[in-house]
C-alpha cells in the first residue's frame, strides 16, 4: 500500500539479497524510518520490541529469520546445531500469534531436508519469498470476499456510507500488504463504495490510533479514531454497520485470539445485532487446538506499556511520559479470546466460513 503516494511493503528483502528491510512501526505516525536487518537475532529483536508486529508479518519475519540464520550457519562449525538453536529462538519471540511458528517451521523443514548446508541459504530465501508472496495473494482474496459483505450492506443503506469498526491494526503494516481486516475496506474504497472507518485507538500501544489511522490517511479513506470504550455506544446508536477485526490465533472451533479489547467489542456487537467478522489467512488457524478459550497462551507484556505513553510535544519532539506514578500496580495482557459463538463469520482466503469446527475443517480439509 502507499506512503505519501509511494507503494511499500511492510517488510522486504534488500535488492542485493543480503538483508531484510522493515518499516519501523515504533516510529509511525510521526516518523518514517526503515530498518535494515542483517542477522537472525536482530530480526528476532525487532519482533520482540515490536518494530515489526502483527501476526502475519511476524510469520513472514520468522521465515526470513531462518534465511538469515542459514547465512550465519555456514560460518559455524556445526551448521545444523546453529540452525536448530536459531529456530527455537525465533519461534519463542512472541507466544500468541501462531503464524510465527507456522511460517518458521515450514521454511526450517524445507531447509533441513537438504543435507548440503551450503545450499540452505538459497533454499530458505526462495521458500520465504514464495511463502510471503502467497500470503499477500491470500490477503487480496480476503479483500474480495469481505468486499461482498460490504457491498450488500451498502445496497441496504442505498449507498449511504457503510460504517465499519475495527480494533488494533490488522492492516498492511501487520501483514506486509493489504492487511486482513483492512483488505475489504481498501477494495470497497477502490470500487467507489462509500465507507467510513471507526478506528479503536487500542490501548495500551495505540496500534489503532498510530498505525491503522495512518494507513487510512495514506489511502484517503474516511476514518475517525475513537477511545477504546466508545464502540458500545456507537453500536447502540446504529452508528456501526459491521465490525471487522484481524486475529493472532484462531482455534479449530473458531474461538479467536486477538488484541485485548476485541472480546468486549464482540459482546457489544452481539447485544446490538451488529455483524462481527474476523478476517485472517489460514496461517492464523491453529488446527491442532480444538478450543481457544482458556487454551491460547496470552502474552503478558511489560507494565511500562500501561504506565507510559509516547507522543509529539509542542516542540515537535517525540517524548515518553508517565501517565500515572510508575510505582502503581498495573497488568498488561496483550490479547483476549472471543468465543466462536460471538463471531458472525470468518473471512479467509478460501471464503467466508461460520466459526464452527466442522465448517472450518471442511473448508480447509487439506490441513
Ligand atoms: O501485539 P500486536 O500489535 O502484534 O498484535 C497483533 C495485532 O496486530 C492484532 O491483534 C491484529 O488485530 C491481528 S494481526 C493481523
GROMACS .gro file of C-alpha atoms and ligand atoms in nm:
model
  382
    1UNK     CA    1   0.000   0.000   0.000
    2UNK     CA    2   0.104   0.363  -0.003
    3UNK     CA    3   0.308   0.607   0.200
    4UNK     CA    4   0.280   0.959   0.061
    5UNK     CA    5   0.172   0.808  -0.270
    6UNK     CA    6   0.465   0.563  -0.295
    7UNK     CA    7   0.400   0.186  -0.278
    8UNK     CA    8   0.566  -0.004   0.006
    9UNK     CA    9   0.556  -0.343   0.171
   10UNK     CA   10   0.594  -0.358   0.549
   11UNK     CA   11   0.892  -0.594   0.504
   12UNK     CA   12   1.105  -0.675   0.202
   13UNK     CA   13   1.436  -0.830   0.105
   14UNK     CA   14   1.703  -0.583   0.002
   15UNK     CA   15   1.775  -0.578  -0.372
   16UNK     CA   16   2.121  -0.726  -0.309
   17UNK     CA   17   1.964  -1.023  -0.131
   18UNK     CA   18   2.170  -0.975   0.183
   19UNK     CA   19   1.936  -0.812   0.432
   20UNK     CA   20   1.574  -0.766   0.534
   21UNK     CA   21   1.425  -0.419   0.540
   22UNK     CA   22   1.128  -0.326   0.756
   23UNK     CA   23   0.919  -0.018   0.818
   24UNK     CA   24   0.988   0.068   1.181
   25UNK     CA   25   0.638   0.058   1.328
   26UNK     CA   26   0.754   0.212   1.656
   27UNK     CA   27   0.810   0.544   1.479
   28UNK     CA   28   0.482   0.576   1.291
   29UNK     CA   29   0.297   0.812   1.256
   30UNK     CA   30   0.548   1.085   1.341
   31UNK     CA   31   0.849   0.950   1.154
   32UNK     CA   32   0.901   0.717   0.856
   33UNK     CA   33   1.202   0.506   0.939
   34UNK     CA   34   1.329   0.197   0.758
   35UNK     CA   35   1.549  -0.052   0.944
   36UNK     CA   36   1.795  -0.277   0.767
   37UNK     CA   37   1.844  -0.611   0.940
   38UNK     CA   38   2.131  -0.847   0.862
   39UNK     CA   39   2.115  -1.116   1.130
   40UNK     CA   40   1.861  -1.363   1.264
   41UNK     CA   41   1.892  -1.231   1.619
   42UNK     CA   42   1.841  -0.872   1.511
   43UNK     CA   43   1.522  -0.975   1.334
   44UNK     CA   44   1.406  -1.164   1.643
   45UNK     CA   45   1.472  -0.850   1.848
   46UNK     CA   46   1.269  -0.642   1.603
   47UNK     CA   47   0.979  -0.885   1.658
   48UNK     CA   48   1.023  -0.864   2.035
   49UNK     CA   49   1.045  -0.485   2.056
   50UNK     CA   50   0.763  -0.454   1.800
   51UNK     CA   51   0.945  -0.260   1.533
   52UNK     CA   52   0.756  -0.516   1.330
   53UNK     CA   53   0.435  -0.667   1.456
   54UNK     CA   54   0.102  -0.815   1.350
   55UNK     CA   55   0.051  -1.190   1.328
   56UNK     CA   56   0.103  -1.246   0.952
   57UNK     CA   57   0.404  -1.012   0.936
   58UNK     CA   58   0.562  -1.185   1.234
   59UNK     CA   59   0.513  -1.509   1.040
   60UNK     CA   60   0.691  -1.372   0.732
   61UNK     CA   61   0.967  -1.232   0.955
   62UNK     CA   62   1.012  -1.576   1.112
   63UNK     CA   63   1.059  -1.723   0.765
   64UNK     CA   64   1.322  -1.463   0.670
   65UNK     CA   65   1.488  -1.503   1.011
   66UNK     CA   66   1.554  -1.865   0.914
   67UNK     CA   67   1.708  -1.737   0.590
   68UNK     CA   68   1.939  -1.501   0.781
   69UNK     CA   69   2.025  -1.786   1.019
   70UNK     CA   70   2.118  -2.004   0.719
   71UNK     CA   71   2.366  -1.739   0.603
   72UNK     CA   72   2.522  -1.738   0.951
   73UNK     CA   73   2.502  -2.116   0.999
   74UNK     CA   74   2.763  -2.182   0.733
   75UNK     CA   75   3.017  -1.973   0.920
   76UNK     CA   76   2.973  -2.212   1.215
   77UNK     CA   77   3.142  -2.546   1.284
   78UNK     CA   78   2.808  -2.715   1.331
   79UNK     CA   79   2.555  -2.551   1.094
   80UNK     CA   80   2.270  -2.791   1.188
   81UNK     CA   81   2.308  -2.717   1.558
   82UNK     CA   82   2.325  -2.344   1.487
   83UNK     CA   83   2.008  -2.363   1.281
   84UNK     CA   84   1.802  -2.559   1.531
   85UNK     CA   85   1.904  -2.312   1.805
   86UNK     CA   86   1.803  -2.024   1.579
   87UNK     CA   87   1.469  -2.196   1.507
   88UNK     CA   88   1.394  -2.229   1.880
   89UNK     CA   89   1.483  -1.866   1.945
   90UNK     CA   90   1.268  -1.741   1.656
   91UNK     CA   91   0.952  -1.935   1.744
   92UNK     CA   92   0.961  -1.820   2.105
   93UNK     CA   93   0.994  -1.449   2.021
   94UNK     CA   94   0.620  -1.390   2.078
   95UNK     CA   95   0.377  -1.651   2.208
   96UNK     CA   96   0.024  -1.574   2.088
   97UNK     CA   97   0.038  -1.537   1.709
   98UNK     CA   98   0.054  -1.887   1.564
   99UNK     CA   99   0.176  -1.756   1.227
  100UNK     CA  100   0.528  -1.722   1.369
  101UNK     CA  101   0.569  -2.093   1.442
  102UNK     CA  102   0.375  -2.191   1.130
  103UNK     CA  103   0.588  -1.998   0.882
  104UNK     CA  104   0.920  -2.056   1.059
  105UNK     CA  105   0.858  -2.432   1.071
  106UNK     CA  106   0.772  -2.451   0.700
  107UNK     CA  107   1.098  -2.285   0.599
  108UNK     CA  108   1.307  -2.471   0.859
  109UNK     CA  109   1.174  -2.809   0.740
  110UNK     CA  110   1.244  -2.725   0.374
  111UNK     CA  111   1.599  -2.628   0.464
  112UNK     CA  112   1.693  -2.926   0.680
  113UNK     CA  113   1.559  -3.165   0.417
  114UNK     CA  114   1.876  -3.067   0.223
  115UNK     CA  115   2.190  -3.231   0.361
  116UNK     CA  116   2.432  -2.987   0.191
  117UNK     CA  117   2.425  -2.684   0.422
  118UNK     CA  118   2.587  -2.463   0.156
  119UNK     CA  119   2.253  -2.477  -0.030
  120UNK     CA  120   2.041  -2.376   0.273
  121UNK     CA  121   2.065  -2.004   0.219
  122UNK     CA  122   1.933  -2.026  -0.136
  123UNK     CA  123   1.651  -2.265  -0.040
  124UNK     CA  124   1.544  -2.052   0.258
  125UNK     CA  125   1.531  -1.733   0.053
  126UNK     CA  126   1.335  -1.893  -0.229
  127UNK     CA  127   1.085  -2.060   0.005
  128UNK     CA  128   1.042  -1.748   0.220
  129UNK     CA  129   0.970  -1.541  -0.091
  130UNK     CA  130   0.713  -1.797  -0.202
  131UNK     CA  131   0.552  -1.803   0.143
  132UNK     CA  132   0.534  -1.423   0.173
  133UNK     CA  133   0.408  -1.387  -0.186
  134UNK     CA  134   0.132  -1.643  -0.123
  135UNK     CA  135   0.029  -1.470   0.197
  136UNK     CA  136  -0.008  -1.141   0.009
  137UNK     CA  137  -0.223  -1.316  -0.252
  138UNK     CA  138  -0.432  -1.452   0.037
  139UNK     CA  139  -0.490  -1.101   0.173
  140UNK     CA  140  -0.622  -0.998  -0.169
  141UNK     CA  141  -0.862  -1.294  -0.169
  142UNK     CA  142  -0.977  -1.199   0.182
  143UNK     CA  143  -1.035  -0.848   0.045
  144UNK     CA  144  -1.252  -0.981  -0.238
  145UNK     CA  145  -1.466  -1.197  -0.006
  146UNK     CA  146  -1.501  -0.921   0.252
  147UNK     CA  147  -1.598  -0.678  -0.021
  148UNK     CA  148  -1.910  -0.885  -0.091
  149UNK     CA  149  -2.029  -0.824   0.267
  150UNK     CA  150  -1.965  -0.450   0.247
  151UNK     CA  151  -2.138  -0.431  -0.093
  152UNK     CA  152  -2.452  -0.595   0.050
  153UNK     CA  153  -2.466  -0.352   0.341
  154UNK     CA  154  -2.407  -0.058   0.107
  155UNK     CA  155  -2.701  -0.170  -0.108
  156UNK     CA  156  -2.923  -0.199   0.201
  157UNK     CA  157  -2.816   0.153   0.300
  158UNK     CA  158  -2.888   0.275  -0.052
  159UNK     CA  159  -2.533   0.398  -0.100
  160UNK     CA  160  -2.506   0.579   0.233
  161UNK     CA  161  -2.164   0.531   0.392
  162UNK     CA  162  -2.105   0.190   0.547
  163UNK     CA  163  -1.965   0.238   0.898
  164UNK     CA  164  -1.703  -0.024   0.981
  165UNK     CA  165  -1.546  -0.053   1.323
  166UNK     CA  166  -1.202  -0.210   1.361
  167UNK     CA  167  -0.977  -0.277   1.657
  168UNK     CA  168  -0.596  -0.270   1.671
  169UNK     CA  169  -0.409  -0.284   1.342
  170UNK     CA  170  -0.484  -0.571   1.111
  171UNK     CA  171  -0.376  -0.357   0.819
  172UNK     CA  172  -0.093  -0.378   0.569
  173UNK     CA  173   0.166  -0.292   0.831
  174UNK     CA  174   0.060  -0.602   1.026
  175UNK     CA  175   0.068  -0.825   0.719
  176UNK     CA  176   0.310  -0.696   0.456
  177UNK     CA  177   0.046  -0.564   0.216
  178UNK     CA  178  -0.336  -0.507   0.207
  179UNK     CA  179  -0.395  -0.639   0.559
  180UNK     CA  180  -0.663  -0.878   0.673
  181UNK     CA  181  -0.937  -0.668   0.834
  182UNK     CA  182  -0.848  -0.376   0.609
  183UNK     CA  183  -0.828  -0.556   0.272
  184UNK     CA  184  -1.210  -0.549   0.227
  185UNK     CA  185  -1.204  -0.181   0.325
  186UNK     CA  186  -0.943  -0.097   0.059
  187UNK     CA  187  -1.129  -0.300  -0.202
  188UNK     CA  188  -1.460  -0.127  -0.119
  189UNK     CA  189  -1.298   0.215  -0.133
  190UNK     CA  190  -1.134   0.134  -0.465
  191UNK     CA  191  -1.471   0.027  -0.602
  192UNK     CA  192  -1.621   0.363  -0.508
  193UNK     CA  193  -1.838   0.227  -0.224
  194UNK     CA  194  -1.887   0.491   0.042
  195UNK     CA  195  -1.730   0.379   0.368
  196UNK     CA  196  -1.625   0.528   0.698
  197UNK     CA  197  -1.400   0.350   0.947
  198UNK     CA  198  -1.423   0.380   1.324
  199UNK     CA  199  -1.069   0.316   1.443
  200UNK     CA  200  -1.036   0.198   1.805
  201UNK     CA  201  -0.728   0.369   1.946
  202UNK     CA  202  -0.624   0.033   2.103
  203UNK     CA  203  -0.461   0.081   2.438
  204UNK     CA  204  -0.201   0.024   2.560
  205UNK     CA  205   0.017   0.055   2.247
  206UNK     CA  206  -0.223   0.251   2.028
  207UNK     CA  207  -0.191   0.034   1.717
  208UNK     CA  208  -0.527   0.177   1.604
  209UNK     CA  209  -0.455   0.546   1.659
  210UNK     CA  210  -0.097   0.527   1.540
  211UNK     CA  211  -0.098   0.264   1.267
  212UNK     CA  212  -0.448   0.193   1.132
  213UNK     CA  213  -0.533   0.564   1.123
  214UNK     CA  214  -0.204   0.635   0.940
  215UNK     CA  215  -0.282   0.364   0.686
  216UNK     CA  216  -0.634   0.503   0.630
  217UNK     CA  217  -0.497   0.855   0.598
  218UNK     CA  218  -0.245   0.742   0.336
  219UNK     CA  219  -0.519   0.576   0.129
  220UNK     CA  220  -0.762   0.869   0.167
  221UNK     CA  221  -1.021   0.654   0.340
  222UNK     CA  222  -1.255   0.847   0.573
  223UNK     CA  223  -1.191   0.742   0.934
  224UNK     CA  224  -1.246   0.858   1.291
  225UNK     CA  225  -1.028   0.750   1.583
  226UNK     CA  226  -1.227   0.669   1.897
  227UNK     CA  227  -1.131   0.580   2.252
  228UNK     CA  228  -1.149   0.205   2.302
  229UNK     CA  229  -1.462   0.218   2.515
  230UNK     CA  230  -1.672   0.409   2.262
  231UNK     CA  231  -1.779   0.122   2.036
  232UNK     CA  232  -2.068   0.001   2.253
  233UNK     CA  233  -2.235   0.341   2.250
  234UNK     CA  234  -2.189   0.379   1.873
  235UNK     CA  235  -2.346   0.038   1.816
  236UNK     CA  236  -2.648   0.125   2.033
  237UNK     CA  237  -2.696   0.439   1.827
  238UNK     CA  238  -2.685   0.248   1.496
  239UNK     CA  239  -2.361   0.415   1.401
  240UNK     CA  240  -2.178   0.089   1.325
  241UNK     CA  241  -2.288  -0.140   1.038
  242UNK     CA  242  -2.026  -0.406   1.088
  243UNK     CA  243  -1.713  -0.488   1.284
  244UNK     CA  244  -1.408  -0.641   1.114
  245UNK     CA  245  -1.105  -0.738   1.315
  246UNK     CA  246  -0.798  -0.950   1.248
  247UNK     CA  247  -0.669  -1.238   1.459
  248UNK     CA  248  -0.348  -1.369   1.607
  249UNK     CA  249  -0.464  -1.726   1.651
  250UNK     CA  250  -0.793  -1.899   1.576
  251UNK     CA  251  -0.869  -2.240   1.727
  252UNK     CA  252  -1.027  -2.513   1.515
  253UNK     CA  253  -1.367  -2.433   1.671
  254UNK     CA  254  -1.345  -2.066   1.566
  255UNK     CA  255  -1.251  -1.910   1.902
  256UNK     CA  256  -1.047  -1.601   1.817
  257UNK     CA  257  -0.741  -1.463   1.997
  258UNK     CA  258  -0.689  -1.101   1.900
  259UNK     CA  259  -0.569  -0.776   2.055
  260UNK     CA  260  -0.708  -0.723   2.404
  261UNK     CA  261  -1.045  -0.549   2.388
  262UNK     CA  262  -1.171  -0.746   2.089
  263UNK     CA  263  -1.391  -0.967   2.310
  264UNK     CA  264  -1.571  -0.663   2.455
  265UNK     CA  265  -1.642  -0.534   2.102
  266UNK     CA  266  -1.784  -0.874   2.009
  267UNK     CA  267  -2.013  -0.870   2.315
  268UNK     CA  268  -2.138  -0.522   2.231
  269UNK     CA  269  -2.186  -0.622   1.867
  270UNK     CA  270  -2.395  -0.926   1.965
  271UNK     CA  271  -2.608  -0.719   2.203
  272UNK     CA  272  -2.682  -0.473   1.923
  273UNK     CA  273  -2.718  -0.715   1.630
  274UNK     CA  274  -2.411  -0.577   1.458
  275UNK     CA  275  -2.232  -0.838   1.243
  276UNK     CA  276  -1.889  -0.921   1.382
  277UNK     CA  277  -1.640  -1.056   1.127
  278UNK     CA  278  -1.285  -1.179   1.174
  279UNK     CA  279  -1.051  -1.172   0.873
  280UNK     CA  280  -0.745  -1.395   0.859
  281UNK     CA  281  -0.535  -1.617   0.634
  282UNK     CA  282  -0.537  -1.989   0.719
  283UNK     CA  283  -0.182  -1.949   0.857
  284UNK     CA  284  -0.357  -1.794   1.160
  285UNK     CA  285  -0.567  -2.105   1.228
  286UNK     CA  286  -0.423  -2.344   1.484
  287UNK     CA  287  -0.578  -2.666   1.360
  288UNK     CA  288  -0.423  -2.859   1.649
  289UNK     CA  289  -0.613  -2.656   1.905
  290UNK     CA  290  -0.972  -2.773   1.947
  291UNK     CA  291  -1.087  -2.479   2.155
  292UNK     CA  292  -0.936  -2.135   2.213
  293UNK     CA  293  -1.093  -2.007   2.535
  294UNK     CA  294  -0.861  -2.091   2.830
  295UNK     CA  295  -0.617  -2.267   2.594
  296UNK     CA  296  -0.437  -1.999   2.395
  297UNK     CA  297  -0.128  -1.858   2.559
  298UNK     CA  298  -0.191  -1.487   2.615
  299UNK     CA  299   0.119  -1.271   2.600
  300UNK     CA  300   0.174  -1.064   2.913
  301UNK     CA  301   0.388  -0.766   2.822
  302UNK     CA  302   0.590  -0.516   3.021
  303UNK     CA  303   0.379  -0.294   3.252
  304UNK     CA  304   0.566   0.010   3.117
  305UNK     CA  305   0.331  -0.008   2.819
  306UNK     CA  306   0.043   0.070   3.058
  307UNK     CA  307   0.223   0.333   3.263
  308UNK     CA  308   0.400   0.528   2.986
  309UNK     CA  309   0.295   0.677   2.656
  310UNK     CA  310   0.496   0.844   2.384
  311UNK     CA  311   0.377   1.134   2.175
  312UNK     CA  312   0.469   1.453   1.994
  313UNK     CA  313   0.545   1.750   2.215
  314UNK     CA  314   0.479   2.114   2.122
  315UNK     CA  315   0.848   2.130   2.024
  316UNK     CA  316   0.785   1.854   1.769
  317UNK     CA  317   0.993   1.601   1.959
  318UNK     CA  318   0.864   1.253   2.035
  319UNK     CA  319   0.888   1.202   2.409
  320UNK     CA  320   0.781   0.939   2.657
  321UNK     CA  321   0.585   1.046   2.965
  322UNK     CA  322   0.434   0.865   3.264
  323UNK     CA  323   0.056   0.882   3.280
  324UNK     CA  324   0.047   0.756   3.638
  325UNK     CA  325   0.306   0.717   3.912
  326UNK     CA  326   0.534   0.440   3.792
  327UNK     CA  327   0.508   0.254   4.124
  328UNK     CA  328   0.134   0.189   4.079
  329UNK     CA  329   0.044  -0.170   4.015
  330UNK     CA  330  -0.058  -0.243   3.656
  331UNK     CA  331  -0.103  -0.550   3.436
  332UNK     CA  332  -0.056  -0.581   3.063
  333UNK     CA  333  -0.246  -0.866   2.899
  334UNK     CA  334  -0.190  -0.816   2.527
  335UNK     CA  335  -0.468  -1.036   2.385
  336UNK     CA  336  -0.808  -1.178   2.470
  337UNK     CA  337  -1.022  -1.454   2.329
  338UNK     CA  338  -1.357  -1.405   2.162
  339UNK     CA  339  -1.569  -1.720   2.180
  340UNK     CA  340  -1.680  -1.857   1.843
  341UNK     CA  341  -2.047  -1.804   1.933
  342UNK     CA  342  -1.997  -1.425   1.907
  343UNK     CA  343  -1.839  -1.440   1.561
  344UNK     CA  344  -2.070  -1.387   1.263
  345UNK     CA  345  -1.818  -1.520   1.013
  346UNK     CA  346  -1.451  -1.579   0.947
  347UNK     CA  347  -1.326  -1.424   0.623
  348UNK     CA  348  -1.044  -1.637   0.483
  349UNK     CA  349  -0.863  -1.674   0.151
  350UNK     CA  350  -1.097  -1.964   0.074
  351UNK     CA  351  -1.421  -1.786   0.152
  352UNK     CA  352  -1.636  -1.684   0.446
  353UNK     CA  353  -1.697  -1.959   0.696
  354UNK     CA  354  -1.901  -1.993   1.015
  355UNK     CA  355  -1.695  -2.011   1.334
  356UNK     CA  356  -1.765  -2.379   1.377
  357UNK     CA  357  -1.527  -2.676   1.392
  358UNK     CA  358  -1.693  -2.887   1.123
  359UNK     CA  359  -1.730  -2.600   0.877
  360UNK     CA  360  -1.375  -2.476   0.930
  361UNK     CA  361  -1.228  -2.824   0.890
  362UNK     CA  362  -1.438  -2.884   0.579
  363UNK     CA  363  -1.319  -2.561   0.417
  364UNK     CA  364  -0.957  -2.648   0.496
  365UNK     CA  365  -0.980  -3.025   0.458
  366UNK     CA  366  -0.622  -3.038   0.319
  367UNK     CA  367  -0.494  -2.920   0.659
  368LIG     O1  368   0.067  -0.707   1.956
  368LIG     P1  369   0.048  -0.687   1.809
  368LIG     O2  370   0.036  -0.548   1.768
  368LIG     O3  371   0.144  -0.769   1.725
  368LIG     O4  372  -0.094  -0.753   1.792
  368LIG     C1  373  -0.128  -0.823   1.685
  368LIG     C2  374  -0.227  -0.749   1.612
  368LIG     O5  375  -0.191  -0.664   1.537
  368LIG     C3  376  -0.366  -0.770   1.630
  368LIG     O6  377  -0.411  -0.841   1.732
  368LIG     C4  378  -0.433  -0.781   1.497
  368LIG     O7  379  -0.562  -0.745   1.511
  368LIG     C5  380  -0.417  -0.915   1.435
  368LIG     S1  381  -0.279  -0.923   1.332
  368LIG     C6  382  -0.343  -0.903   1.172
   0.00000   0.00000   0.00000
